[in-house]
CSV table of N, CA and C in Angstrom, one decimal:
chain,number,residue,atom,x,y,z
A,1,PRO,N,-15.1,9.4,9.1
A,1,PRO,CA,-16.1,8.9,10.0
A,1,PRO,C,-15.7,9.1,11.5
A,2,GLY,N,-16.7,9.2,12.3
A,2,GLY,CA,-16.4,9.4,13.7
A,2,GLY,C,-16.0,8.1,14.4
A,3,ASP,N,-15.5,8.2,15.6
A,3,ASP,CA,-15.0,7.0,16.4
A,3,ASP,C,-16.0,5.9,16.5
A,4,GLU,N,-17.2,6.3,16.8
A,4,GLU,CA,-18.2,5.2,17.0
A,4,GLU,C,-18.5,4.4,15.7
A,5,ALA,N,-18.5,5.1,14.6
A,5,ALA,CA,-18.7,4.4,13.3
A,5,ALA,C,-17.5,3.5,13.0
A,6,LEU,N,-16.3,4.0,13.3
A,6,LEU,CA,-15.2,3.2,13.0
A,6,LEU,C,-15.1,2.0,14.0
A,7,LEU,N,-15.5,2.2,15.2
A,7,LEU,CA,-15.5,1.0,16.2
A,7,LEU,C,-16.6,0.0,15.7
A,8,ALA,N,-17.7,0.5,15.3
A,8,ALA,CA,-18.7,-0.5,14.8
A,8,ALA,C,-18.2,-1.2,13.6
A,9,LEU,N,-17.6,-0.5,12.7
A,9,LEU,CA,-17.0,-1.2,11.5
A,9,LEU,C,-16.0,-2.2,11.9
A,10,ALA,N,-15.1,-1.9,12.8
A,10,ALA,CA,-14.1,-2.8,13.3
A,10,ALA,C,-14.7,-4.1,13.9
A,11,ARG,N,-15.7,-3.9,14.6
A,11,ARG,CA,-16.4,-5.1,15.2
A,11,ARG,C,-17.1,-5.9,14.1
A,12,GLU,N,-17.6,-5.3,13.1
A,12,GLU,CA,-18.3,-6.0,12.0
A,12,GLU,C,-17.4,-6.8,11.2
A,13,VAL,N,-16.2,-6.3,10.9
A,13,VAL,CA,-15.3,-7.0,10.0
A,13,VAL,C,-14.3,-8.0,10.7
A,14,THR,N,-14.3,-7.9,12.0
A,14,THR,CA,-13.4,-8.8,12.8
A,14,THR,C,-14.2,-9.8,13.6
A,15,ASN,N,-13.6,-10.9,13.9
A,15,ASN,CA,-14.3,-11.9,14.7
A,15,ASN,C,-13.7,-11.9,16.1
A,16,GLY,N,-14.4,-11.6,17.1
A,16,GLY,CA,-14.0,-11.7,18.5
A,16,GLY,C,-13.1,-10.6,19.0
A,17,LEU,N,-13.2,-9.4,18.3
A,17,LEU,CA,-12.5,-8.2,18.7
A,17,LEU,C,-13.1,-7.7,20.0
A,18,THR,N,-12.3,-7.6,21.0
A,18,THR,CA,-12.8,-7.1,22.3
A,18,THR,C,-12.9,-5.5,22.2
A,19,ASP,N,-13.7,-4.9,23.1
A,19,ASP,CA,-13.8,-3.5,23.1
A,19,ASP,C,-12.5,-2.8,23.4
A,20,GLU,N,-11.7,-3.4,24.2
A,20,GLU,CA,-10.4,-2.9,24.6
A,20,GLU,C,-9.5,-2.9,23.3
A,21,ASP,N,-9.5,-4.1,22.6
A,21,ASP,CA,-8.7,-4.2,21.4
A,21,ASP,C,-9.2,-3.2,20.3
A,22,ALA,N,-10.5,-3.1,20.2
A,22,ALA,CA,-11.0,-2.2,19.2
A,22,ALA,C,-10.6,-0.7,19.5
A,23,THR,N,-10.7,-0.3,20.7
A,23,THR,CA,-10.3,1.0,21.1
A,23,THR,C,-8.8,1.3,20.9
A,24,ALA,N,-8.0,0.3,21.2
A,24,ALA,CA,-6.5,0.4,20.9
A,24,ALA,C,-6.3,0.5,19.4
A,25,LEU,N,-7.0,-0.3,18.7
A,25,LEU,CA,-6.8,-0.2,17.2
A,25,LEU,C,-7.2,1.2,16.7
A,26,LEU,N,-8.3,1.7,17.2
A,26,LEU,CA,-8.8,3.0,16.8
A,26,LEU,C,-7.7,4.1,17.2
A,27,ARG,N,-7.2,4.0,18.3
A,27,ARG,CA,-6.1,4.9,18.8
A,27,ARG,C,-4.9,4.9,17.8
A,28,SER,N,-4.5,3.7,17.4
A,28,SER,CA,-3.4,3.5,16.5
A,28,SER,C,-3.8,4.1,15.1
A,29,PHE,N,-5.0,3.9,14.7
A,29,PHE,CA,-5.5,4.4,13.4
A,29,PHE,C,-5.4,5.9,13.4
A,30,ARG,N,-5.9,6.5,14.4
A,30,ARG,CA,-5.9,8.0,14.5
A,30,ARG,C,-4.4,8.5,14.5
A,31,GLN,N,-3.5,7.8,15.2
A,31,GLN,CA,-2.1,8.2,15.2
A,31,GLN,C,-1.5,8.1,13.8
A,32,TRP,N,-1.9,7.0,13.1
A,32,TRP,CA,-1.4,6.9,11.7
A,32,TRP,C,-1.9,8.0,10.8
A,33,LEU,N,-3.1,8.4,11.0
A,33,LEU,CA,-3.7,9.4,10.1
A,33,LEU,C,-3.1,10.8,10.4
A,34,ALA,N,-2.5,10.9,11.6
A,34,ALA,CA,-1.8,12.2,11.9
A,34,ALA,C,-0.4,12.3,11.2
A,35,LEU,N,0.0,11.2,10.6
A,35,LEU,CA,1.3,11.3,9.8
A,35,LEU,C,1.0,11.9,8.5
A,36,PRO,N,1.6,13.1,8.1
A,36,PRO,CA,1.2,13.8,6.9
A,36,PRO,C,1.4,12.9,5.6
A,37,LYS,N,2.5,12.1,5.6
A,37,LYS,CA,2.8,11.3,4.4
A,37,LYS,C,1.7,10.2,4.2
A,38,LEU,N,1.3,9.6,5.3
A,38,LEU,CA,0.3,8.6,5.3
A,38,LEU,C,-1.0,9.2,5.0
A,39,ALA,N,-1.4,10.3,5.6
A,39,ALA,CA,-2.6,10.9,5.3
A,39,ALA,C,-2.8,11.3,3.9
A,40,ARG,N,-1.7,11.7,3.2
A,40,ARG,CA,-1.8,12.1,1.8
A,40,ARG,C,-2.0,10.8,1.0
A,41,LEU,N,-1.4,9.7,1.3
A,41,LEU,CA,-1.7,8.5,0.6
A,41,LEU,C,-3.1,7.9,0.7
A,42,LEU,N,-3.7,8.2,1.9
A,42,LEU,CA,-5.0,7.6,2.2
A,42,LEU,C,-6.2,8.5,1.7
A,43,GLN,N,-5.9,9.8,1.6
A,43,GLN,CA,-7.0,10.8,1.3
A,43,GLN,C,-7.2,10.9,-0.2
A,44,ARG,N,-8.4,10.9,-0.7
A,44,ARG,CA,-8.7,11.0,-2.1
A,44,ARG,C,-8.1,12.4,-2.6
A,45,SER,N,-8.1,13.4,-1.8
A,45,SER,CA,-7.6,14.7,-2.2
A,45,SER,C,-6.1,14.7,-2.5
A,46,GLY,N,-5.4,13.6,-2.1
A,46,GLY,CA,-4.0,13.5,-2.4
A,46,GLY,C,-3.7,13.0,-3.8
A,47,TRP,N,-4.7,12.7,-4.5
A,47,TRP,CA,-4.6,12.1,-5.9
A,47,TRP,C,-5.3,12.9,-6.9
A,48,PRO,N,-5.0,12.8,-8.2
A,48,PRO,CA,-5.7,13.6,-9.2
A,48,PRO,C,-7.3,13.3,-9.1
A,49,ALA,N,-8.0,14.3,-9.5
A,49,ALA,CA,-9.5,14.2,-9.5
A,49,ALA,C,-9.9,13.0,-10.3
A,50,GLY,N,-10.9,12.2,-9.8
A,50,GLY,CA,-11.4,11.1,-10.6
A,50,GLY,C,-10.6,9.8,-10.4
A,51,SER,N,-9.5,9.8,-9.6
A,51,SER,CA,-8.7,8.6,-9.3
A,51,SER,C,-9.6,7.6,-8.6
A,52,GLU,N,-9.3,6.3,-9.0
A,52,GLU,CA,-10.1,5.2,-8.4
A,52,GLU,C,-9.2,4.6,-7.3
A,53,VAL,N,-9.8,4.2,-6.2
A,53,VAL,CA,-9.1,3.5,-5.1
A,53,VAL,C,-9.7,2.2,-4.9
A,54,ALA,N,-8.8,1.2,-4.9
A,54,ALA,CA,-9.3,-0.2,-4.7
A,54,ALA,C,-8.4,-0.8,-3.5
A,55,HIS,N,-9.0,-1.7,-2.8
A,55,HIS,CA,-8.3,-2.4,-1.7
A,55,HIS,C,-8.3,-3.9,-1.9
A,56,GLU,N,-7.2,-4.5,-1.4
A,56,GLU,CA,-7.0,-5.9,-1.5
A,56,GLU,C,-7.2,-6.4,-2.9
A,57,VAL,N,-6.5,-5.8,-3.8
A,57,VAL,CA,-6.6,-6.2,-5.2
A,57,VAL,C,-5.9,-7.5,-5.5
A,58,PRO,N,-6.6,-8.5,-5.9
A,58,PRO,CA,-5.9,-9.8,-6.2
A,58,PRO,C,-5.2,-9.8,-7.5
A,59,PHE,N,-4.1,-10.5,-7.6
A,59,PHE,CA,-3.4,-10.6,-8.9
A,59,PHE,C,-2.7,-12.0,-9.0
A,60,LEU,N,-2.6,-12.5,-10.2
A,60,LEU,CA,-1.9,-13.7,-10.5
A,60,LEU,C,-1.0,-13.4,-11.7
A,61,ALA,N,0.3,-13.6,-11.7
A,61,ALA,CA,1.1,-13.3,-12.8
A,61,ALA,C,2.2,-14.3,-12.9
A,62,ARG,N,2.7,-14.5,-14.2
A,62,ARG,CA,3.8,-15.4,-14.4
A,62,ARG,C,5.0,-14.5,-14.5
A,63,GLU,N,6.1,-15.0,-13.7
A,63,GLU,CA,7.4,-14.3,-13.8
A,63,GLU,C,8.4,-15.4,-14.1
A,64,GLY,N,8.7,-15.5,-15.4
A,64,GLY,CA,9.6,-16.6,-15.8
A,64,GLY,C,8.9,-17.9,-15.6
A,65,ASP,N,9.5,-18.8,-14.9
A,65,ASP,CA,8.9,-20.1,-14.6
A,65,ASP,C,8.1,-20.2,-13.3
A,66,THR,N,7.9,-19.0,-12.7
A,66,THR,CA,7.2,-18.9,-11.4
A,66,THR,C,5.8,-18.2,-11.6
A,67,ILE,N,4.9,-18.7,-10.8
A,67,ILE,CA,3.6,-18.0,-10.7
A,67,ILE,C,3.6,-17.2,-9.5
A,68,VAL,N,3.3,-15.9,-9.6
A,68,VAL,CA,3.3,-15.0,-8.4
A,68,VAL,C,1.8,-14.6,-8.2
A,69,GLU,N,1.4,-14.8,-6.9
A,69,GLU,CA,0.1,-14.5,-6.5
A,69,GLU,C,0.1,-13.6,-5.3
A,70,GLY,N,-0.8,-12.7,-5.3
A,70,GLY,CA,-0.8,-11.8,-4.1
A,70,GLY,C,-2.0,-10.9,-4.1
A,71,TYR,N,-2.0,-10.0,-3.1
A,71,TYR,CA,-3.0,-9.0,-2.9
A,71,TYR,C,-2.3,-7.6,-2.7
A,72,ILE,N,-2.7,-6.7,-3.5
A,72,ILE,CA,-2.2,-5.3,-3.3
A,72,ILE,C,-3.1,-4.6,-2.3
A,73,ASP,N,-2.5,-4.2,-1.2
A,73,ASP,CA,-3.3,-3.6,-0.1
A,73,ASP,C,-4.2,-2.4,-0.6
A,74,ARG,N,-3.5,-1.5,-1.3
A,74,ARG,CA,-4.3,-0.3,-1.8
A,74,ARG,C,-3.7,0.0,-3.2
A,75,LEU,N,-4.6,0.2,-4.1
A,75,LEU,CA,-4.2,0.5,-5.5
A,75,LEU,C,-5.0,1.7,-5.9
A,76,VAL,N,-4.3,2.8,-6.3
A,76,VAL,CA,-4.9,4.0,-6.8
A,76,VAL,C,-4.6,4.1,-8.3
A,77,LEU,N,-5.7,4.2,-9.1
A,77,LEU,CA,-5.6,4.2,-10.6
A,77,LEU,C,-6.0,5.6,-11.0
A,78,THR,N,-5.2,6.2,-11.9
A,78,THR,CA,-5.6,7.5,-12.5
A,78,THR,C,-5.8,7.3,-14.0
A,79,ARG,N,-6.9,7.8,-14.4
A,79,ARG,CA,-7.4,7.6,-15.8
A,79,ARG,C,-7.3,9.0,-16.6
A,80,THR,N,-7.0,8.9,-17.8
A,80,THR,CA,-7.0,10.0,-18.7
A,80,THR,C,-7.8,9.6,-19.9
A,81,GLU,N,-8.9,10.3,-20.2
A,81,GLU,CA,-9.8,9.9,-21.3
A,81,GLU,C,-10.2,8.4,-21.2
A,82,GLY,N,-10.5,8.0,-20.0
A,82,GLY,CA,-11.0,6.6,-19.8
A,82,GLY,C,-10.0,5.5,-19.7
A,83,ARG,N,-8.7,5.8,-20.0
A,83,ARG,CA,-7.7,4.8,-20.0
A,83,ARG,C,-6.8,5.0,-18.8
A,84,VAL,N,-6.4,4.0,-18.1
A,84,VAL,CA,-5.5,4.1,-16.9
A,84,VAL,C,-4.2,4.5,-17.4
A,85,THR,N,-3.7,5.7,-16.9
A,85,THR,CA,-2.4,6.3,-17.3
A,85,THR,C,-1.3,6.2,-16.3
A,86,SER,N,-1.7,6.0,-15.0
A,86,SER,CA,-0.8,5.8,-14.0
A,86,SER,C,-1.4,5.1,-12.8
A,87,ALA,N,-0.6,4.6,-11.9
A,87,ALA,CA,-1.1,3.8,-10.8
A,87,ALA,C,-0.1,4.1,-9.6
A,88,ALA,N,-0.7,3.9,-8.4
A,88,ALA,CA,0.2,3.9,-7.2
A,88,ALA,C,-0.3,2.7,-6.3
A,89,LEU,N,0.7,2.0,-5.9
A,89,LEU,CA,0.4,0.9,-5.0
A,89,LEU,C,1.0,1.1,-3.6
A,90,ILE,N,0.2,0.8,-2.6
A,90,ILE,CA,0.6,1.0,-1.2
A,90,ILE,C,0.5,-0.3,-0.5
A,91,ASP,N,1.6,-0.7,0.1
A,91,ASP,CA,1.6,-2.0,0.9
A,91,ASP,C,1.9,-1.7,2.3
A,92,PHE,N,1.0,-2.1,3.2
A,92,PHE,CA,1.1,-1.9,4.6
A,92,PHE,C,1.9,-3.1,5.3
A,93,LYS,N,2.8,-2.7,6.1
A,93,LYS,CA,3.6,-3.7,6.8
A,93,LYS,C,3.5,-3.5,8.3
A,94,THR,N,3.6,-4.6,9.1
A,94,THR,CA,3.5,-4.5,10.5
A,94,THR,C,4.8,-4.9,11.2
A,95,ASP,N,5.9,-4.9,10.4
A,95,ASP,CA,7.2,-5.3,11.0
A,95,ASP,C,7.5,-4.4,12.2
A,96,ALA,N,8.1,-5.0,13.2
A,96,ALA,CA,8.5,-4.2,14.4
A,96,ALA,C,9.9,-3.6,14.1
A,97,VAL,N,9.8,-2.4,13.4
A,97,VAL,CA,11.0,-1.7,13.1
A,97,VAL,C,10.9,-0.3,13.9
A,98,SER,N,12.0,0.2,14.3
A,98,SER,CA,12.0,1.5,15.1
A,98,SER,C,13.0,2.5,14.6
A,99,SER,N,14.0,2.1,13.9
A,99,SER,CA,15.0,3.1,13.5
A,99,SER,C,14.9,3.3,11.9
A,100,ARG,N,15.5,4.4,11.5
A,100,ARG,CA,15.5,4.7,10.1
A,100,ARG,C,16.3,3.6,9.3
A,101,THR,N,17.4,3.1,10.0
A,101,THR,CA,18.2,2.0,9.4
A,101,THR,C,17.4,0.8,9.2
A,102,GLU,N,16.6,0.4,10.2
A,102,GLU,CA,15.8,-0.8,10.1
A,102,GLU,C,14.7,-0.7,9.0
A,103,VAL,N,14.1,0.5,8.9
A,103,VAL,CA,13.2,0.8,7.8
A,103,VAL,C,13.8,0.6,6.5
A,104,GLU,N,15.0,1.2,6.3
A,104,GLU,CA,15.7,1.0,5.0
A,104,GLU,C,16.0,-0.4,4.7
A,105,GLU,N,16.4,-1.2,5.7
A,105,GLU,CA,16.7,-2.6,5.5
A,105,GLU,C,15.4,-3.3,5.1
A,106,ARG,N,14.3,-3.0,5.7
A,106,ARG,CA,13.1,-3.7,5.3
A,106,ARG,C,12.6,-3.2,3.9
A,107,ARG,N,12.9,-2.0,3.6
A,107,ARG,CA,12.5,-1.5,2.2
A,107,ARG,C,13.3,-2.4,1.2
A,108,THR,N,14.6,-2.6,1.4
A,108,THR,CA,15.4,-3.4,0.6
A,108,THR,C,14.9,-4.9,0.5
A,109,HIS,N,14.5,-5.4,1.7
A,109,HIS,CA,14.0,-6.7,1.8
A,109,HIS,C,12.7,-6.9,0.9
A,110,TYR,N,11.8,-5.9,1.0
A,110,TYR,CA,10.5,-6.0,0.4
A,110,TYR,C,10.5,-5.5,-1.1
A,111,LYS,N,11.6,-4.9,-1.6
A,111,LYS,CA,11.6,-4.4,-2.9
A,111,LYS,C,11.3,-5.4,-4.0
A,112,PRO,N,11.8,-6.6,-3.9
A,112,PRO,CA,11.4,-7.6,-4.9
A,112,PRO,C,9.9,-7.9,-4.9
A,113,GLN,N,9.3,-8.0,-3.8
A,113,GLN,CA,7.8,-8.2,-3.7
A,113,GLN,C,7.1,-7.0,-4.3
A,114,VAL,N,7.5,-5.8,-4.0
A,114,VAL,CA,6.9,-4.6,-4.5
A,114,VAL,C,7.0,-4.5,-6.0
A,115,ASP,N,8.2,-4.8,-6.5
A,115,ASP,CA,8.5,-4.8,-7.9
A,115,ASP,C,7.6,-5.9,-8.7
A,116,ALA,N,7.4,-7.0,-8.0
A,116,ALA,CA,6.5,-8.0,-8.6
A,116,ALA,C,5.1,-7.5,-8.7
A,117,TYR,N,4.7,-6.8,-7.7
A,117,TYR,CA,3.3,-6.2,-7.7
A,117,TYR,C,3.3,-5.1,-8.8
A,118,ARG,N,4.3,-4.3,-8.9
A,118,ARG,CA,4.4,-3.3,-9.9
A,118,ARG,C,4.3,-3.8,-11.3
A,119,ARG,N,5.0,-4.9,-11.6
A,119,ARG,CA,5.0,-5.6,-12.9
A,119,ARG,C,3.6,-6.1,-13.2
A,120,ALA,N,2.9,-6.7,-12.1
A,120,ALA,CA,1.6,-7.2,-12.3
A,120,ALA,C,0.6,-6.1,-12.7
A,121,VAL,N,0.7,-4.9,-12.0
A,121,VAL,CA,-0.1,-3.8,-12.3
A,121,VAL,C,0.1,-3.3,-13.7
A,122,CYS,N,1.4,-3.3,-14.2
A,122,CYS,CA,1.7,-2.9,-15.5
A,122,CYS,C,1.0,-3.8,-16.5
A,123,ARG,N,1.0,-5.1,-16.3
A,123,ARG,CA,0.4,-6.1,-17.2
A,123,ARG,C,-1.2,-5.9,-17.1
A,124,MET,N,-1.7,-5.7,-16.0
A,124,MET,CA,-3.1,-5.6,-15.8
A,124,MET,C,-3.7,-4.4,-16.5
A,125,TYR,N,-2.9,-3.3,-16.6
A,125,TYR,CA,-3.5,-2.0,-17.1
A,125,TYR,C,-2.7,-1.4,-18.3
A,126,GLY,N,-1.7,-2.2,-18.8
A,126,GLY,CA,-1.0,-1.7,-20.0
A,126,GLY,C,-0.1,-0.5,-19.7
A,127,LEU,N,0.5,-0.5,-18.5
A,127,LEU,CA,1.3,0.6,-18.1
A,127,LEU,C,2.8,0.3,-18.3
A,128,GLU,N,3.6,1.3,-18.3
A,128,GLU,CA,5.1,1.2,-18.2
A,128,GLU,C,5.5,1.2,-16.7
A,129,LEU,N,6.6,0.5,-16.4
A,129,LEU,CA,7.0,0.4,-15.0
A,129,LEU,C,7.2,1.8,-14.4
A,130,VAL,N,7.6,2.8,-15.1
A,130,VAL,CA,7.8,4.1,-14.5
A,130,VAL,C,6.5,4.8,-14.2
A,131,ASP,N,5.4,4.3,-14.7
A,131,ASP,CA,4.0,4.8,-14.5
A,131,ASP,C,3.4,4.3,-13.2
A,132,VAL,N,4.1,3.4,-12.5
A,132,VAL,CA,3.5,2.9,-11.3
A,132,VAL,C,4.4,3.3,-10.1
A,133,GLN,N,3.9,4.1,-9.2
A,133,GLN,CA,4.5,4.5,-8.0
A,133,GLN,C,4.3,3.4,-6.9
A,134,ALA,N,5.2,3.3,-6.0
A,134,ALA,CA,4.9,2.3,-4.9
A,134,ALA,C,5.5,2.9,-3.6
A,135,TRP,N,4.7,2.6,-2.5
A,135,TRP,CA,5.1,2.9,-1.2
A,135,TRP,C,4.9,1.8,-0.2
A,136,LEU,N,5.8,1.7,0.7
A,136,LEU,CA,5.6,0.8,1.9
A,136,LEU,C,5.3,1.7,3.1
A,137,VAL,N,4.3,1.2,3.8
A,137,VAL,CA,3.9,1.9,5.1
A,137,VAL,C,4.2,1.0,6.2
A,138,PHE,N,5.2,1.3,7.0
A,138,PHE,CA,5.5,0.6,8.2
A,138,PHE,C,4.7,1.1,9.4
A,139,LEU,N,3.6,0.5,9.7
A,139,LEU,CA,2.7,1.0,10.7
A,139,LEU,C,3.3,1.2,12.1
A,140,GLU,N,4.0,0.2,12.6
A,140,GLU,CA,4.6,0.2,13.9
A,140,GLU,C,5.6,1.4,14.0
A,141,ALA,N,6.4,1.7,13.0
A,141,ALA,CA,7.3,2.8,13.0
A,141,ALA,C,6.7,4.1,12.6
A,142,GLY,N,5.5,4.1,12.0
A,142,GLY,CA,5.0,5.3,11.5
A,142,GLY,C,5.8,5.9,10.4
A,143,ALA,N,6.3,5.0,9.5
A,143,ALA,CA,7.2,5.4,8.4
A,143,ALA,C,6.5,5.1,7.1
A,144,VAL,N,6.6,6.0,6.2
A,144,VAL,CA,6.2,5.8,4.8
A,144,VAL,C,7.4,6.0,3.9
A,145,VAL,N,7.7,5.0,3.1
A,145,VAL,CA,8.9,5.1,2.2
A,145,VAL,C,8.5,4.7,0.8
A,146,GLU,N,9.0,5.5,-0.1
A,146,GLU,CA,8.7,5.2,-1.5
A,146,GLU,C,9.7,4.1,-1.9
A,147,VAL,N,9.2,3.3,-2.8
A,147,VAL,CA,10.0,2.2,-3.4
A,147,VAL,C,10.1,2.5,-4.9
A,148,PRO,N,11.2,3.3,-5.3
A,148,PRO,CA,11.3,3.7,-6.7
A,148,PRO,C,11.7,2.6,-7.6
A,149,TRP,N,11.3,2.7,-8.9
A,149,TRP,CA,11.7,1.8,-9.9
A,149,TRP,C,12.9,2.5,-10.6
A,150,LYS,N,14.0,1.8,-10.6
A,150,LYS,CA,15.2,2.3,-11.2
A,150,LYS,C,15.1,2.0,-12.7
A,151,SER,N,15.3,3.0,-13.5
A,151,SER,CA,15.2,2.9,-15.0
A,151,SER,C,16.2,1.8,-15.6
A,152,ASP,N,17.3,1.6,-14.9
A,152,ASP,CA,18.3,0.6,-15.4
A,152,ASP,C,17.8,-0.8,-15.2
A,153,GLU,N,16.7,-1.0,-14.4
A,153,GLU,CA,16.2,-2.3,-14.1
A,153,GLU,C,15.2,-2.7,-15.2
A,154,ALA,N,14.7,-1.8,-15.9
A,154,ALA,CA,13.6,-2.1,-16.9
A,154,ALA,C,14.0,-3.0,-18.0
């Protein structure tokens, strides 16, 4: 969509967004889309044909004696013969990180959260842990990092 359509959408979904703030947000959005890794995650062409994209996917799961509740920012589901065969979850972060070291520290920090999301997706769609890819997107740093599932953790 063009800038005017995006600005109109931003005004529609936010309360009290000034024109100045909307313009700054649009500028940041365009900069994020210029990042090849992020553009690939956001564009439908970056996924197998027929993949489904959902946003703000709620989940509720039991992890031992704990109930885990959350929202997956972006979930991409790939189906084969009508059955979900793989998934990718993308979680956006606004942490003020600037160095590669800080990004890695934050990836380590968020890994338990991402893994809980991954387990929830597995339960929701009958997948194995290795069938769910995960990425963290640090918007301030313009960094996209994969959060792998280690097979020895399964």
